[in-house]
PDB file of C-alpha atoms in Angstrom:
ATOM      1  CA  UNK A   1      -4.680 -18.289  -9.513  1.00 50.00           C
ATOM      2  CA  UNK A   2      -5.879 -21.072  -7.059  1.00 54.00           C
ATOM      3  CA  UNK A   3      -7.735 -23.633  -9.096  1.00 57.00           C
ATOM      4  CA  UNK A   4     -10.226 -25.992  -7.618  1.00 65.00           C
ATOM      5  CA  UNK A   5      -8.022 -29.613  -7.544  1.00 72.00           C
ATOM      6  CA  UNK A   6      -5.091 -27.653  -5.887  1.00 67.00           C
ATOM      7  CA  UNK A   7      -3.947 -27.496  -2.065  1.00 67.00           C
ATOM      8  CA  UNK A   8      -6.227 -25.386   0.212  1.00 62.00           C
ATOM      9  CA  UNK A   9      -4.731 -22.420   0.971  1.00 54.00           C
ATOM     10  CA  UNK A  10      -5.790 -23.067   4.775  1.00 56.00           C
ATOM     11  CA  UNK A  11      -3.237 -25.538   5.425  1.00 58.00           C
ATOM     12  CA  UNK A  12      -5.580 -28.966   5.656  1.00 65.00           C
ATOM     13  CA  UNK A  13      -4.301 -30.980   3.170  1.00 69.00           C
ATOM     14  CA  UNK A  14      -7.654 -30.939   1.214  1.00 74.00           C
ATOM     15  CA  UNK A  15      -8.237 -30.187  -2.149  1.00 73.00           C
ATOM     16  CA  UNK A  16      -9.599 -26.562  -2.375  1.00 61.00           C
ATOM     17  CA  UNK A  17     -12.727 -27.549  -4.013  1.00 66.00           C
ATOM     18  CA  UNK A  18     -13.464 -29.749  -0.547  1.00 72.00           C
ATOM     19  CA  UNK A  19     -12.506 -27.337   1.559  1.00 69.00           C
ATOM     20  CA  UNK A  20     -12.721 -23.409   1.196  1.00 57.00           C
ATOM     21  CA  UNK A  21     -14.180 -23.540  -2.213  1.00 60.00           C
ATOM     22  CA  UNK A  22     -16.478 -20.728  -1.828  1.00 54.00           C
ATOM     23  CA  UNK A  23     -19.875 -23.178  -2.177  1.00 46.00           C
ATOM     24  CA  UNK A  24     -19.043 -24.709   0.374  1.00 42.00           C
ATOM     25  CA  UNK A  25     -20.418 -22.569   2.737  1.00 42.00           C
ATOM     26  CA  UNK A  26     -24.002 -23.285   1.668  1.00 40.00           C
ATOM     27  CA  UNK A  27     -23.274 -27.070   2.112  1.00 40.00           C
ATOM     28  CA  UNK A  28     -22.905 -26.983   5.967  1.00 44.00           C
ATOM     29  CA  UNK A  29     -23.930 -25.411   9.321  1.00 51.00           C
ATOM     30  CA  UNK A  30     -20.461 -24.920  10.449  1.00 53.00           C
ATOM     31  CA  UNK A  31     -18.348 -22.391   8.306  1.00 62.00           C
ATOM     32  CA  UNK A  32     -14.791 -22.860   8.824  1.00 67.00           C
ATOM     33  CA  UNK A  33     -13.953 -19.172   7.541  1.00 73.00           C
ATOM     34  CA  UNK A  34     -15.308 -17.746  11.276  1.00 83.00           C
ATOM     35  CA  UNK A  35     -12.717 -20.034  12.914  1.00 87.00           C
ATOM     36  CA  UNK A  36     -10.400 -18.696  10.749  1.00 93.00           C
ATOM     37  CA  UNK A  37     -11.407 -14.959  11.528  1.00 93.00           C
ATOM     38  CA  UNK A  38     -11.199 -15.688  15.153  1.00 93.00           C
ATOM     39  CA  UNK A  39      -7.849 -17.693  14.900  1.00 94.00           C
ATOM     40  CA  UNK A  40      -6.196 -14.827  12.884  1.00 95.00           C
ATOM     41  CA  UNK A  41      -7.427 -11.992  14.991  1.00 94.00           C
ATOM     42  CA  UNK A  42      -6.579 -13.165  18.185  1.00 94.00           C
ATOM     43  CA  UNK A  43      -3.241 -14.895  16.783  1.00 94.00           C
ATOM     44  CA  UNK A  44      -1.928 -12.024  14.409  1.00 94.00           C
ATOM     45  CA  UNK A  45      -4.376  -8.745  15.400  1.00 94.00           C
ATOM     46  CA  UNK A  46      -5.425  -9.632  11.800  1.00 97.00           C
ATOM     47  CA  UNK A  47      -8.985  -8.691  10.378  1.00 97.00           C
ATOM     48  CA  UNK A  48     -10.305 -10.736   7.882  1.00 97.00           C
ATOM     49  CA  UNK A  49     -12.963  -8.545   6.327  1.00 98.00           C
ATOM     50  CA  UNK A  50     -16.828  -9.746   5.943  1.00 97.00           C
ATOM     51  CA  UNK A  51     -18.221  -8.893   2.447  1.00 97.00           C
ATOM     52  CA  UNK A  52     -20.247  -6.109   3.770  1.00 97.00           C
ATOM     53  CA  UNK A  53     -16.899  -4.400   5.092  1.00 98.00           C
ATOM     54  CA  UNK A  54     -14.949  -5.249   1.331  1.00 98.00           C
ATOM     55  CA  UNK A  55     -17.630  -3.590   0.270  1.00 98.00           C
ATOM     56  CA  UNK A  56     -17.010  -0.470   2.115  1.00 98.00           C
ATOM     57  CA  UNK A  57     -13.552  -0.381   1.526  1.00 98.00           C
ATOM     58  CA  UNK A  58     -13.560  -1.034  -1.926  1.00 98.00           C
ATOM     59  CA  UNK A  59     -15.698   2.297  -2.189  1.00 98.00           C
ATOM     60  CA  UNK A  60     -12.933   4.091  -0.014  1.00 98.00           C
ATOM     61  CA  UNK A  61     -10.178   2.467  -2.223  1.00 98.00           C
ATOM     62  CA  UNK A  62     -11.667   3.666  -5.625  1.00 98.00           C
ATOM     63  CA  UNK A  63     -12.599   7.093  -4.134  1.00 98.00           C
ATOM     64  CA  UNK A  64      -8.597   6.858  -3.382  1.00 98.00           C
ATOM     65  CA  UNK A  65      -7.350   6.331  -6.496  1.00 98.00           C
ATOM     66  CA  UNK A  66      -9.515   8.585  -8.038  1.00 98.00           C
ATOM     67  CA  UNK A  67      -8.360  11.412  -5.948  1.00 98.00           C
ATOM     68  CA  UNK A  68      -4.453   9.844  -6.843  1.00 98.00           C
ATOM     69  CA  UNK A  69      -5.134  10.609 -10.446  1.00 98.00           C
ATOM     70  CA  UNK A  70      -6.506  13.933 -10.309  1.00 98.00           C
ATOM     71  CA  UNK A  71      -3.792  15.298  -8.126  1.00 98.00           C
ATOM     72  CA  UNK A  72      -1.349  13.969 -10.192  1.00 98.00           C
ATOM     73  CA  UNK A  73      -2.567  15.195 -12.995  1.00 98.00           C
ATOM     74  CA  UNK A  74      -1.722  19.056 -11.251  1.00 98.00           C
ATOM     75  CA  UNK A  75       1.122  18.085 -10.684  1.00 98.00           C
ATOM     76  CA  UNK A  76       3.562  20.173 -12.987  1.00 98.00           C
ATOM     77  CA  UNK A  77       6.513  22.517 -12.728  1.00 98.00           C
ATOM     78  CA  UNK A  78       5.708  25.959 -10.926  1.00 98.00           C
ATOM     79  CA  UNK A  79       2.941  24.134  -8.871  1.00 98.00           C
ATOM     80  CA  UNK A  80       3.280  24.184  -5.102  1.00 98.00           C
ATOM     81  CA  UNK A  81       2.986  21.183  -3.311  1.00 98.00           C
ATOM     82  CA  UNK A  82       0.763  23.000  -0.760  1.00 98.00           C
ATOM     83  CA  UNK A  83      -1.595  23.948  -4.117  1.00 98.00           C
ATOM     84  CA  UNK A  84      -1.726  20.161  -4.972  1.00 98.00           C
ATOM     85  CA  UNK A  85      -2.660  19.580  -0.743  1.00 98.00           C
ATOM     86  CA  UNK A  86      -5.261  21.663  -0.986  1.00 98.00           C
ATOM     87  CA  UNK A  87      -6.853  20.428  -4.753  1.00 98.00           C
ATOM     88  CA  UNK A  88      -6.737  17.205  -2.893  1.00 98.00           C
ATOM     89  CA  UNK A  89      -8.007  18.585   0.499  1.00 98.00           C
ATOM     90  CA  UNK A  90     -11.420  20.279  -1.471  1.00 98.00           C
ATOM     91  CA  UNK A  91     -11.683  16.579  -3.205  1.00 98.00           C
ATOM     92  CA  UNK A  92     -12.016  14.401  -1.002  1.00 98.00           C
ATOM     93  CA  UNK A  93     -14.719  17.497   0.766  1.00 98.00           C
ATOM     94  CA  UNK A  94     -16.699  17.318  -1.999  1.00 98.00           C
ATOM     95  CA  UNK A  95     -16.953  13.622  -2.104  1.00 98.00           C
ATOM     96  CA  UNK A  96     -18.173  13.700   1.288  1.00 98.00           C
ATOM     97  CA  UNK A  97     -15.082  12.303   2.344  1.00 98.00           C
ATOM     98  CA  UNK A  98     -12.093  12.896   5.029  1.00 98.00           C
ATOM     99  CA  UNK A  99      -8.364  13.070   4.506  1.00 98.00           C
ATOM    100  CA  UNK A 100      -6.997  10.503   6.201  1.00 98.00           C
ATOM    101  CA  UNK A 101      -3.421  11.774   6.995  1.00 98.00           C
ATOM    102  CA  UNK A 102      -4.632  15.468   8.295  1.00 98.00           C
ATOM    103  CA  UNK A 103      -4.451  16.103  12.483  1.00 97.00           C
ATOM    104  CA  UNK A 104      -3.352  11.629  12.397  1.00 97.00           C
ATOM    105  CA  UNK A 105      -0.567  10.655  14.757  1.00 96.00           C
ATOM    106  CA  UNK A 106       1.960  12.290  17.337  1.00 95.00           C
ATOM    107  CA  UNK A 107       2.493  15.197  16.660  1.00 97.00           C
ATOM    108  CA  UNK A 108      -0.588  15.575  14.448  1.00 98.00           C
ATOM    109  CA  UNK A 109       0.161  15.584  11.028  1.00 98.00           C
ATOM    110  CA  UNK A 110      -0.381  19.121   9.023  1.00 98.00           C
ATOM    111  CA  UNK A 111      -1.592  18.155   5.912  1.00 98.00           C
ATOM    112  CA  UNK A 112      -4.087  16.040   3.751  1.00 98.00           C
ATOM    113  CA  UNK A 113      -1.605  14.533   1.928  1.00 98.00           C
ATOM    114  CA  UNK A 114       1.391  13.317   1.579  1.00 98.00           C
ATOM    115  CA  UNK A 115       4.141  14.979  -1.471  1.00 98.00           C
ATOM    116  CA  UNK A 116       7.571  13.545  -0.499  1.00 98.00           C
ATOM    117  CA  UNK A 117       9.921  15.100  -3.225  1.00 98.00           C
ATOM    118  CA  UNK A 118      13.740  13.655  -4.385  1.00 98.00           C
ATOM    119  CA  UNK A 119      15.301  12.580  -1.533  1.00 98.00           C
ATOM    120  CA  UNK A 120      12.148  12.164   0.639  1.00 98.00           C
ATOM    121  CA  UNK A 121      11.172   8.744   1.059  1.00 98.00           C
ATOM    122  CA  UNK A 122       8.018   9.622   2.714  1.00 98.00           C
ATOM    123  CA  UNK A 123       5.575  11.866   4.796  1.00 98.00           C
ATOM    124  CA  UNK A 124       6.501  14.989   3.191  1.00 98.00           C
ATOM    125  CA  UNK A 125       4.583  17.646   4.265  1.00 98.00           C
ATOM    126  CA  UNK A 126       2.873  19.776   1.684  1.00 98.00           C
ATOM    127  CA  UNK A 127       4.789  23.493   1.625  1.00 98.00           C
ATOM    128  CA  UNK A 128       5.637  26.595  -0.566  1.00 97.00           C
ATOM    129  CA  UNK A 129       8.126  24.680  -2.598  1.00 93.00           C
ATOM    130  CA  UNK A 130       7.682  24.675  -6.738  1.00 97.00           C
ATOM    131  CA  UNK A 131       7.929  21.953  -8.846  1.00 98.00           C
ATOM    132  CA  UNK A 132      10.822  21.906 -10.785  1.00 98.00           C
ATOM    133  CA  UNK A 133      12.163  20.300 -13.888  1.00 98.00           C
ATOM    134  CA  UNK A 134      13.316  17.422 -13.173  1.00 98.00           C
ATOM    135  CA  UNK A 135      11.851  16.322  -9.616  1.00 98.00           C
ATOM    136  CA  UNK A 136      10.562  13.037  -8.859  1.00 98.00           C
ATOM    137  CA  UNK A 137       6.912  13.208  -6.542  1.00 98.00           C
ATOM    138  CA  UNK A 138       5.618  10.847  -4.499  1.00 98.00           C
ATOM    139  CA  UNK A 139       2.183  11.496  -4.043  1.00 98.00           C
ATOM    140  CA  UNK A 140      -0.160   9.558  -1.336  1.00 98.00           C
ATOM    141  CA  UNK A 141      -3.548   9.903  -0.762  1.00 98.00           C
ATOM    142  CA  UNK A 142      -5.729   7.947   2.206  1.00 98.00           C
ATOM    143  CA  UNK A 143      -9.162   8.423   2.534  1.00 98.00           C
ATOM    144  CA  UNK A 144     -11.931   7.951   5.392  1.00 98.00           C
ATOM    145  CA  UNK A 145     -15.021   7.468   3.130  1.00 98.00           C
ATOM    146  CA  UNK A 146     -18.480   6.408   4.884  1.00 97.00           C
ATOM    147  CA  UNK A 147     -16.516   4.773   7.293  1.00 97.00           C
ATOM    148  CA  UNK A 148     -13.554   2.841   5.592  1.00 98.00           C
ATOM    149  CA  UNK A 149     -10.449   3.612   4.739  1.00 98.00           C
ATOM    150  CA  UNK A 150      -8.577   3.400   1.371  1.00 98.00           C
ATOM    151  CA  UNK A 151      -4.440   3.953   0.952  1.00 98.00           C
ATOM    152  CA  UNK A 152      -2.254   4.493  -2.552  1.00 98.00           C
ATOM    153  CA  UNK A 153       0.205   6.675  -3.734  1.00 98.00           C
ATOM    154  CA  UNK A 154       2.275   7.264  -7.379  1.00 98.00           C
ATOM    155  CA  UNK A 155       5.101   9.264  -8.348  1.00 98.00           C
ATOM    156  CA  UNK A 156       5.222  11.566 -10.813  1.00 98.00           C
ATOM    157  CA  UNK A 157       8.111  13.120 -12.933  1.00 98.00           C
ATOM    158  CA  UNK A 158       8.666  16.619 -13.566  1.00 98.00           C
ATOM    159  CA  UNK A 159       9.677  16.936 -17.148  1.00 97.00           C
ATOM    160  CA  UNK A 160      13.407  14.956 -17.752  1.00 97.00           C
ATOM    161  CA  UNK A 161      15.047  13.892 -14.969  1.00 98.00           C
ATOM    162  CA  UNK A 162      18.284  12.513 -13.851  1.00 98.00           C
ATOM    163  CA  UNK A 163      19.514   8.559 -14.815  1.00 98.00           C
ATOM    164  CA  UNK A 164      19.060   8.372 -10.816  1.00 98.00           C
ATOM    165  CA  UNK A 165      15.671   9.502 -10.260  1.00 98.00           C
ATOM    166  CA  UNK A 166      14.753   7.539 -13.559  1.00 98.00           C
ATOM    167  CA  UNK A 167      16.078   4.502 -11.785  1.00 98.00           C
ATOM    168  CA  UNK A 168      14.441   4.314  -8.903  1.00 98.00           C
ATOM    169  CA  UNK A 169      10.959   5.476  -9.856  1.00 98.00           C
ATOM    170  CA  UNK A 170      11.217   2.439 -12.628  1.00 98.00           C
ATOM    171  CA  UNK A 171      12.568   0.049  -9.952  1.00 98.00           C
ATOM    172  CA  UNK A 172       9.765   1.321  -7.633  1.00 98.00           C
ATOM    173  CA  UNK A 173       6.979   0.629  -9.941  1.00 98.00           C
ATOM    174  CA  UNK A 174       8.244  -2.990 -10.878  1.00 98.00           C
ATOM    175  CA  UNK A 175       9.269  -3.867  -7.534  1.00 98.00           C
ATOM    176  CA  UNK A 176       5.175  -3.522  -6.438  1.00 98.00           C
ATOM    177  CA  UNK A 177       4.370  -5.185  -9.499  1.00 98.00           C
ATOM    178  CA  UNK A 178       6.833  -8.109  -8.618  1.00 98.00           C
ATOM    179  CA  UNK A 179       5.213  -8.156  -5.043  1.00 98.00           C
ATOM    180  CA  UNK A 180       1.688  -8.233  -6.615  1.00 98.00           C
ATOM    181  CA  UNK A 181       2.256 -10.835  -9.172  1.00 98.00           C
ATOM    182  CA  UNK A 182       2.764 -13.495  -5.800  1.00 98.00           C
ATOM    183  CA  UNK A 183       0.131 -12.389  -4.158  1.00 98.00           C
ATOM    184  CA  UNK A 184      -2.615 -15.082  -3.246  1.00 97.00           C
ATOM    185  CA  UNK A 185      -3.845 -17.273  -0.705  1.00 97.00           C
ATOM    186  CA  UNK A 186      -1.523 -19.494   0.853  1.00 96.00           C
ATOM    187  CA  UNK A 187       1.727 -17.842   0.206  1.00 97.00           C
ATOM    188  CA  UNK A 188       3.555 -16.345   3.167  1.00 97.00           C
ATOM    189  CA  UNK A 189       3.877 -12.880   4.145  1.00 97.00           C
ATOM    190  CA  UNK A 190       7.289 -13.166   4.192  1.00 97.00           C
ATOM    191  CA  UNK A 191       7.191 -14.038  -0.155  1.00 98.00           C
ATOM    192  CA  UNK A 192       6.025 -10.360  -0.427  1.00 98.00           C
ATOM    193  CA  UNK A 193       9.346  -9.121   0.820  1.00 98.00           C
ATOM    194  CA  UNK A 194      11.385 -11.201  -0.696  1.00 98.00           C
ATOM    195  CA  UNK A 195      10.134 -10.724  -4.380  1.00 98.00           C
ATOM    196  CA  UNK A 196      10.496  -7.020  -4.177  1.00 98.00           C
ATOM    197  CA  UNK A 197      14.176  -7.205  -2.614  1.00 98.00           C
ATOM    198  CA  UNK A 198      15.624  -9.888  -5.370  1.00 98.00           C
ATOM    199  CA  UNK A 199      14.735  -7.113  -7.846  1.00 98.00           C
ATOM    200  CA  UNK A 200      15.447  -4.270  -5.940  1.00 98.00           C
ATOM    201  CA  UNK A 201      18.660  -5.477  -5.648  1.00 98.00           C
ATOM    202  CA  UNK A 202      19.120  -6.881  -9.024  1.00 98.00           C
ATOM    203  CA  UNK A 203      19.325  -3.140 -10.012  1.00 98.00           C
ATOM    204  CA  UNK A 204      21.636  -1.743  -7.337  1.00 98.00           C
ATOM    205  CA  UNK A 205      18.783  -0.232  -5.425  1.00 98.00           C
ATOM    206  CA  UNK A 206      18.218  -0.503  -1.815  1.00 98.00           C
ATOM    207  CA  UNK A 207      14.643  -1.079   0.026  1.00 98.00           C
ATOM    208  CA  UNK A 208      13.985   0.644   3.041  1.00 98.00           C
ATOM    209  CA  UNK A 209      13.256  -1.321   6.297  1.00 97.00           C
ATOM    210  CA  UNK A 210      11.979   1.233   8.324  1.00 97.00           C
ATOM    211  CA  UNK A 211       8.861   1.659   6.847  1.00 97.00           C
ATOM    212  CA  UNK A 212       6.289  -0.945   5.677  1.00 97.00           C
ATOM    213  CA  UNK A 213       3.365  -1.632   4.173  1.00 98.00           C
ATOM    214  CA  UNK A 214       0.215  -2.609   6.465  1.00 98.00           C
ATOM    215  CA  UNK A 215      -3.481  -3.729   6.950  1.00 98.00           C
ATOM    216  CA  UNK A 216      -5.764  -1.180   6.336  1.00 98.00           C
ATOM    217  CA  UNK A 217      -9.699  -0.801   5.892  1.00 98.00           C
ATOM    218  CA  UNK A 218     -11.685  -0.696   9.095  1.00 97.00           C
ATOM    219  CA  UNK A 219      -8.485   1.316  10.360  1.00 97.00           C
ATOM    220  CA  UNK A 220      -6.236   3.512   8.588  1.00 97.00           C
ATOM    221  CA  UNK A 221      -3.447   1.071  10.121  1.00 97.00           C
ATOM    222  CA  UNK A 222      -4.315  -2.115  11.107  1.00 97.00           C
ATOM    223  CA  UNK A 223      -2.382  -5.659  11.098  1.00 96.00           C
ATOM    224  CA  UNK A 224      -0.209  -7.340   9.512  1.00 96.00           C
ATOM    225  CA  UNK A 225       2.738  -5.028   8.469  1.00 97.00           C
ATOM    226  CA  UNK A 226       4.113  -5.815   5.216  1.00 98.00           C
ATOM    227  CA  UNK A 227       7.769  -6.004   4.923  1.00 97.00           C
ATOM    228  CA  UNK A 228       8.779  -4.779   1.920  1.00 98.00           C
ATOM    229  CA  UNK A 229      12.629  -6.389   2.444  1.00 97.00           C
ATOM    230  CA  UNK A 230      13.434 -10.044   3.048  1.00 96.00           C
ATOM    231  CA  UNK A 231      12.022 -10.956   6.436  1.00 97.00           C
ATOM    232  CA  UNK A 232      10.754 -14.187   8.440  1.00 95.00           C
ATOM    233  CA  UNK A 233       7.575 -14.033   9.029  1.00 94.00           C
ATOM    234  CA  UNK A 234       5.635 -17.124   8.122  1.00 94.00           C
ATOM    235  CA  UNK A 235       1.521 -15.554   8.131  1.00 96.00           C
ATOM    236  CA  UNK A 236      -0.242 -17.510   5.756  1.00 97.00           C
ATOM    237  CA  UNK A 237      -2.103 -15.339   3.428  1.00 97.00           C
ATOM    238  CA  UNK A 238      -5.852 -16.145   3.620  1.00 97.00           C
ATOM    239  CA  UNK A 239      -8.827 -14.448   1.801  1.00 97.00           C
ATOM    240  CA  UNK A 240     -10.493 -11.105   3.835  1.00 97.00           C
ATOM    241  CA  UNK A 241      -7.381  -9.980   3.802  1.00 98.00           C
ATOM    242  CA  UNK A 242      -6.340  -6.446   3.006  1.00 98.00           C
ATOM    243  CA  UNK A 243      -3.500  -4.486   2.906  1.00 98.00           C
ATOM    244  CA  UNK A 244      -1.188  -2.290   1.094  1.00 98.00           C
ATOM    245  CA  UNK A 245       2.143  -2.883  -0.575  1.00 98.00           C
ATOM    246  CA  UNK A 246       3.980   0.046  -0.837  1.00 98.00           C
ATOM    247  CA  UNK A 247       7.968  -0.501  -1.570  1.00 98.00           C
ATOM    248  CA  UNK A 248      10.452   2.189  -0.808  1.00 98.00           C
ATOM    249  CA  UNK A 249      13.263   1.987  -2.989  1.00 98.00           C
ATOM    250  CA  UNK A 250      16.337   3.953  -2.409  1.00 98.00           C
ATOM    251  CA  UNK A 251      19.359   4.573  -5.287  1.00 98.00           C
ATOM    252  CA  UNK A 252      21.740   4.656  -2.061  1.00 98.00           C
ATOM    253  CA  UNK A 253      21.906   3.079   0.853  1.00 98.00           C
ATOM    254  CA  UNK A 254      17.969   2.034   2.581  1.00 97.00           C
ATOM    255  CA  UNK A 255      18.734   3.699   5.881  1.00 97.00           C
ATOM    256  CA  UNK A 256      16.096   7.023   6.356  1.00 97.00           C
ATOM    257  CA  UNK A 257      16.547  10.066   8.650  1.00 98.00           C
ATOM    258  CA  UNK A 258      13.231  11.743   9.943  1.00 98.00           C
ATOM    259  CA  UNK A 259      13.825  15.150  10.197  1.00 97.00           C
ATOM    260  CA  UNK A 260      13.719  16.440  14.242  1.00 97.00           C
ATOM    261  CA  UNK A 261      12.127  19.490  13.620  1.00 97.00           C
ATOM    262  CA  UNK A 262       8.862  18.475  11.560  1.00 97.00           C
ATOM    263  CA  UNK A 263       9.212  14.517  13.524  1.00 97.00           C
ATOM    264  CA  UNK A 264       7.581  13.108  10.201  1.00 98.00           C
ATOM    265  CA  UNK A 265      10.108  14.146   6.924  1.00 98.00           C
ATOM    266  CA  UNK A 266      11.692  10.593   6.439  1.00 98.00           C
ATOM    267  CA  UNK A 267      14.848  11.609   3.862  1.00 98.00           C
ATOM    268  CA  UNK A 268      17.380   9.304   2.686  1.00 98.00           C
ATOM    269  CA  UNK A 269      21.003   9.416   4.707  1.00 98.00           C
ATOM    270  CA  UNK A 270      23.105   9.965   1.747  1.00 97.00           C
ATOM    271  CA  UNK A 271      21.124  12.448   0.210  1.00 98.00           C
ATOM    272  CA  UNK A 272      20.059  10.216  -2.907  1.00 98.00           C
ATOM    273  CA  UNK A 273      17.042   9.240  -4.780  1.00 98.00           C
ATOM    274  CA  UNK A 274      13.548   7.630  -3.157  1.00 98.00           C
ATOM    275  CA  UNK A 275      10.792   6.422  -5.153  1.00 98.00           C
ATOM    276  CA  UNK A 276       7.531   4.461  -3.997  1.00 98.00           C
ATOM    277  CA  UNK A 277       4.168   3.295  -5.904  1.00 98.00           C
ATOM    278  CA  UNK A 278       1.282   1.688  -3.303  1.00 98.00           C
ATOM    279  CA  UNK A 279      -1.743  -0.169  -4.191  1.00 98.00           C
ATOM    280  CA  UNK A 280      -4.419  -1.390  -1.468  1.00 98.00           C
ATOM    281  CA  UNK A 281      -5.141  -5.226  -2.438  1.00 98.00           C
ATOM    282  CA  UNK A 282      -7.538  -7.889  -1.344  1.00 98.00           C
ATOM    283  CA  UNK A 283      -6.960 -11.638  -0.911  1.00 98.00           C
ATOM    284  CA  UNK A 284      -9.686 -13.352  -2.455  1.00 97.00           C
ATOM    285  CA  UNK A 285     -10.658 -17.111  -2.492  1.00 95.00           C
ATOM    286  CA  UNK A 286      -8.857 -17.113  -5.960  1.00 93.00           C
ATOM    287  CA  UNK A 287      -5.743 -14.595  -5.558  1.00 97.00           C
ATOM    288  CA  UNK A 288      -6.390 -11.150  -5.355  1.00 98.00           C
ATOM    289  CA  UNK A 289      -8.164  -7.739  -6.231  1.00 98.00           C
ATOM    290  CA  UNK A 290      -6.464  -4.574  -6.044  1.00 98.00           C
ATOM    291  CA  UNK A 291      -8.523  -2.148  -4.694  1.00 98.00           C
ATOM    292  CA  UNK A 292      -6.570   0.664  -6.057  1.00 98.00           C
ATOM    293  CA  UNK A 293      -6.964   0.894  -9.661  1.00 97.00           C
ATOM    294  CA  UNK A 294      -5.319   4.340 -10.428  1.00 97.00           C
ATOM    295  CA  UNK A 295      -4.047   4.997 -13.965  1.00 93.00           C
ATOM    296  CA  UNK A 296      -0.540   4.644 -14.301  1.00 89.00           C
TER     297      UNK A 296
END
């Protein structure tokens, strides 16, 4: 938590309370937060959100998580993951909302969700297959609500499970927690990775750095991407932010295969475990709100 005698997260050397503090806006003509919006857009594609548009997306976010829970709460052995698509599908319908992952992308994706299963490390496409005792789920739900987009997923265990799938979907879990526990203005970007592959590694697990995390709100993908391995890249975080954290953690090695028939089935090359938990989160002027507040 920033505190009002410490460093500006901006980079100028002044106290917070002289600088971004958020009064301080009322105390002059110029606001140094548009320069900022301007600098980070045209520098990083980055789009620092105005409170009207947090506003939005927190709604979208919420509806999200909501929608996370419920199908989650299906989720049990005998149940289809096309049966838990389609609870979520009717959902997000009657909430006036849109499934964000159905007809996105080349080719189009099938589904409204996403239920990548075991071995999957994600975009599994909802199907005929049972839950069995024993499986590990990922489950990820992104909604278009009133114009705003909001991102999370969980995973869910089917009964007992193996030591393997155990591990990962506990590494998972703390790995985002790790990641989230840095999280404020004036870090870097490249602290986000870096916290979740200490621990990732600390346990013999293995992040994946094919896939990352990314801005999202006004788009269903927007900028920066989040890598969720150790990585250079020195963006300053800065409040307006938002984006999603959303660590793939392998029990093998990190390297994914997407399947060539399907072009969106991401599975692990050894054939081991996958796990992943995502949260959408906000930088605010003090550290951060996640947006995402599904039960765990």
């Amino acid at each position: 938590m920033i505190k009002r005698n410490d460093n500006c997260w901006c980079g100028s050397g002044k106290k917070w309370k002289q600088c971004h503090y958020p009064s301080q806006g009322a105390l002059s003509q110029h606001d140094p937060k548009n320069d900022l919006k301007n600098e980070y857009l045209k520098k990083y594609g980055i789009i620092l959100k105005t409170p009207e548009q947090i506003t939005g997306i927190r709604a979208s976010c919420h509806l999200a998580a909501e929608i996370l829970d419920q199908v989650v709460s299906m989720a049990k052995a005998g149940i289809t993951t096309l049966e838990l698509n389609d609870f979520a599908h009717k959902l997000h319908l009657d909430a006036g909302a849109i499934p964000a992952p159905l007809h996105y992308g080349q080719p189009p994706f099938p589904k409204s969700i996403c239920t990548s299963l075991n071995e999957v490390i994600c975009h599994g496409i909802p199907d005929k297959t049972p839950l069995h005792e024993g499986d590990i789920l990922n489950i990820d739900v992104s909604c278009l609500y009133k114009g705003y987009y909001g991102d999370c997923s969980k995973m869910v265990v089917i009964g007992q499970t193996t030591p393997e799938r155990q591990l990962v979907v506990d590494v998972a879990y703390q790995c985002l927690i790790n990641a989230i526990a840095v999280v404020r203005p004036g870090i870097q970007l490249s602290d986000i990775g870096a916290a979740i592959e200490d621990y990732a590694h600390s346990k013999g697990c293995s992040v994946v750095n094919q896939f990352v995390g990314h801005g999202v709100g006004v788009a269903f993908h927007e900028g920066p991407q989040i890598p969720h391995f150790r990585n250079t890249m020195r963006i300053t975080l800065v409040p307006g932010m938002t984006f999603t954290i959303e660590p793939m953690i392998n029990a093998g090695v990190r390297e994914a295969v997407v399947d060539q028939t399907d072009k969106w089935t991401a599975r692990t090359r050894d054939g081991k475990a996958s796990a992943q938990w995502e949260h959408t989160l906000l930088i605010t002027d003090e550290g951060h709100e996640i947006l995402t507040p599904w039960k765990r």
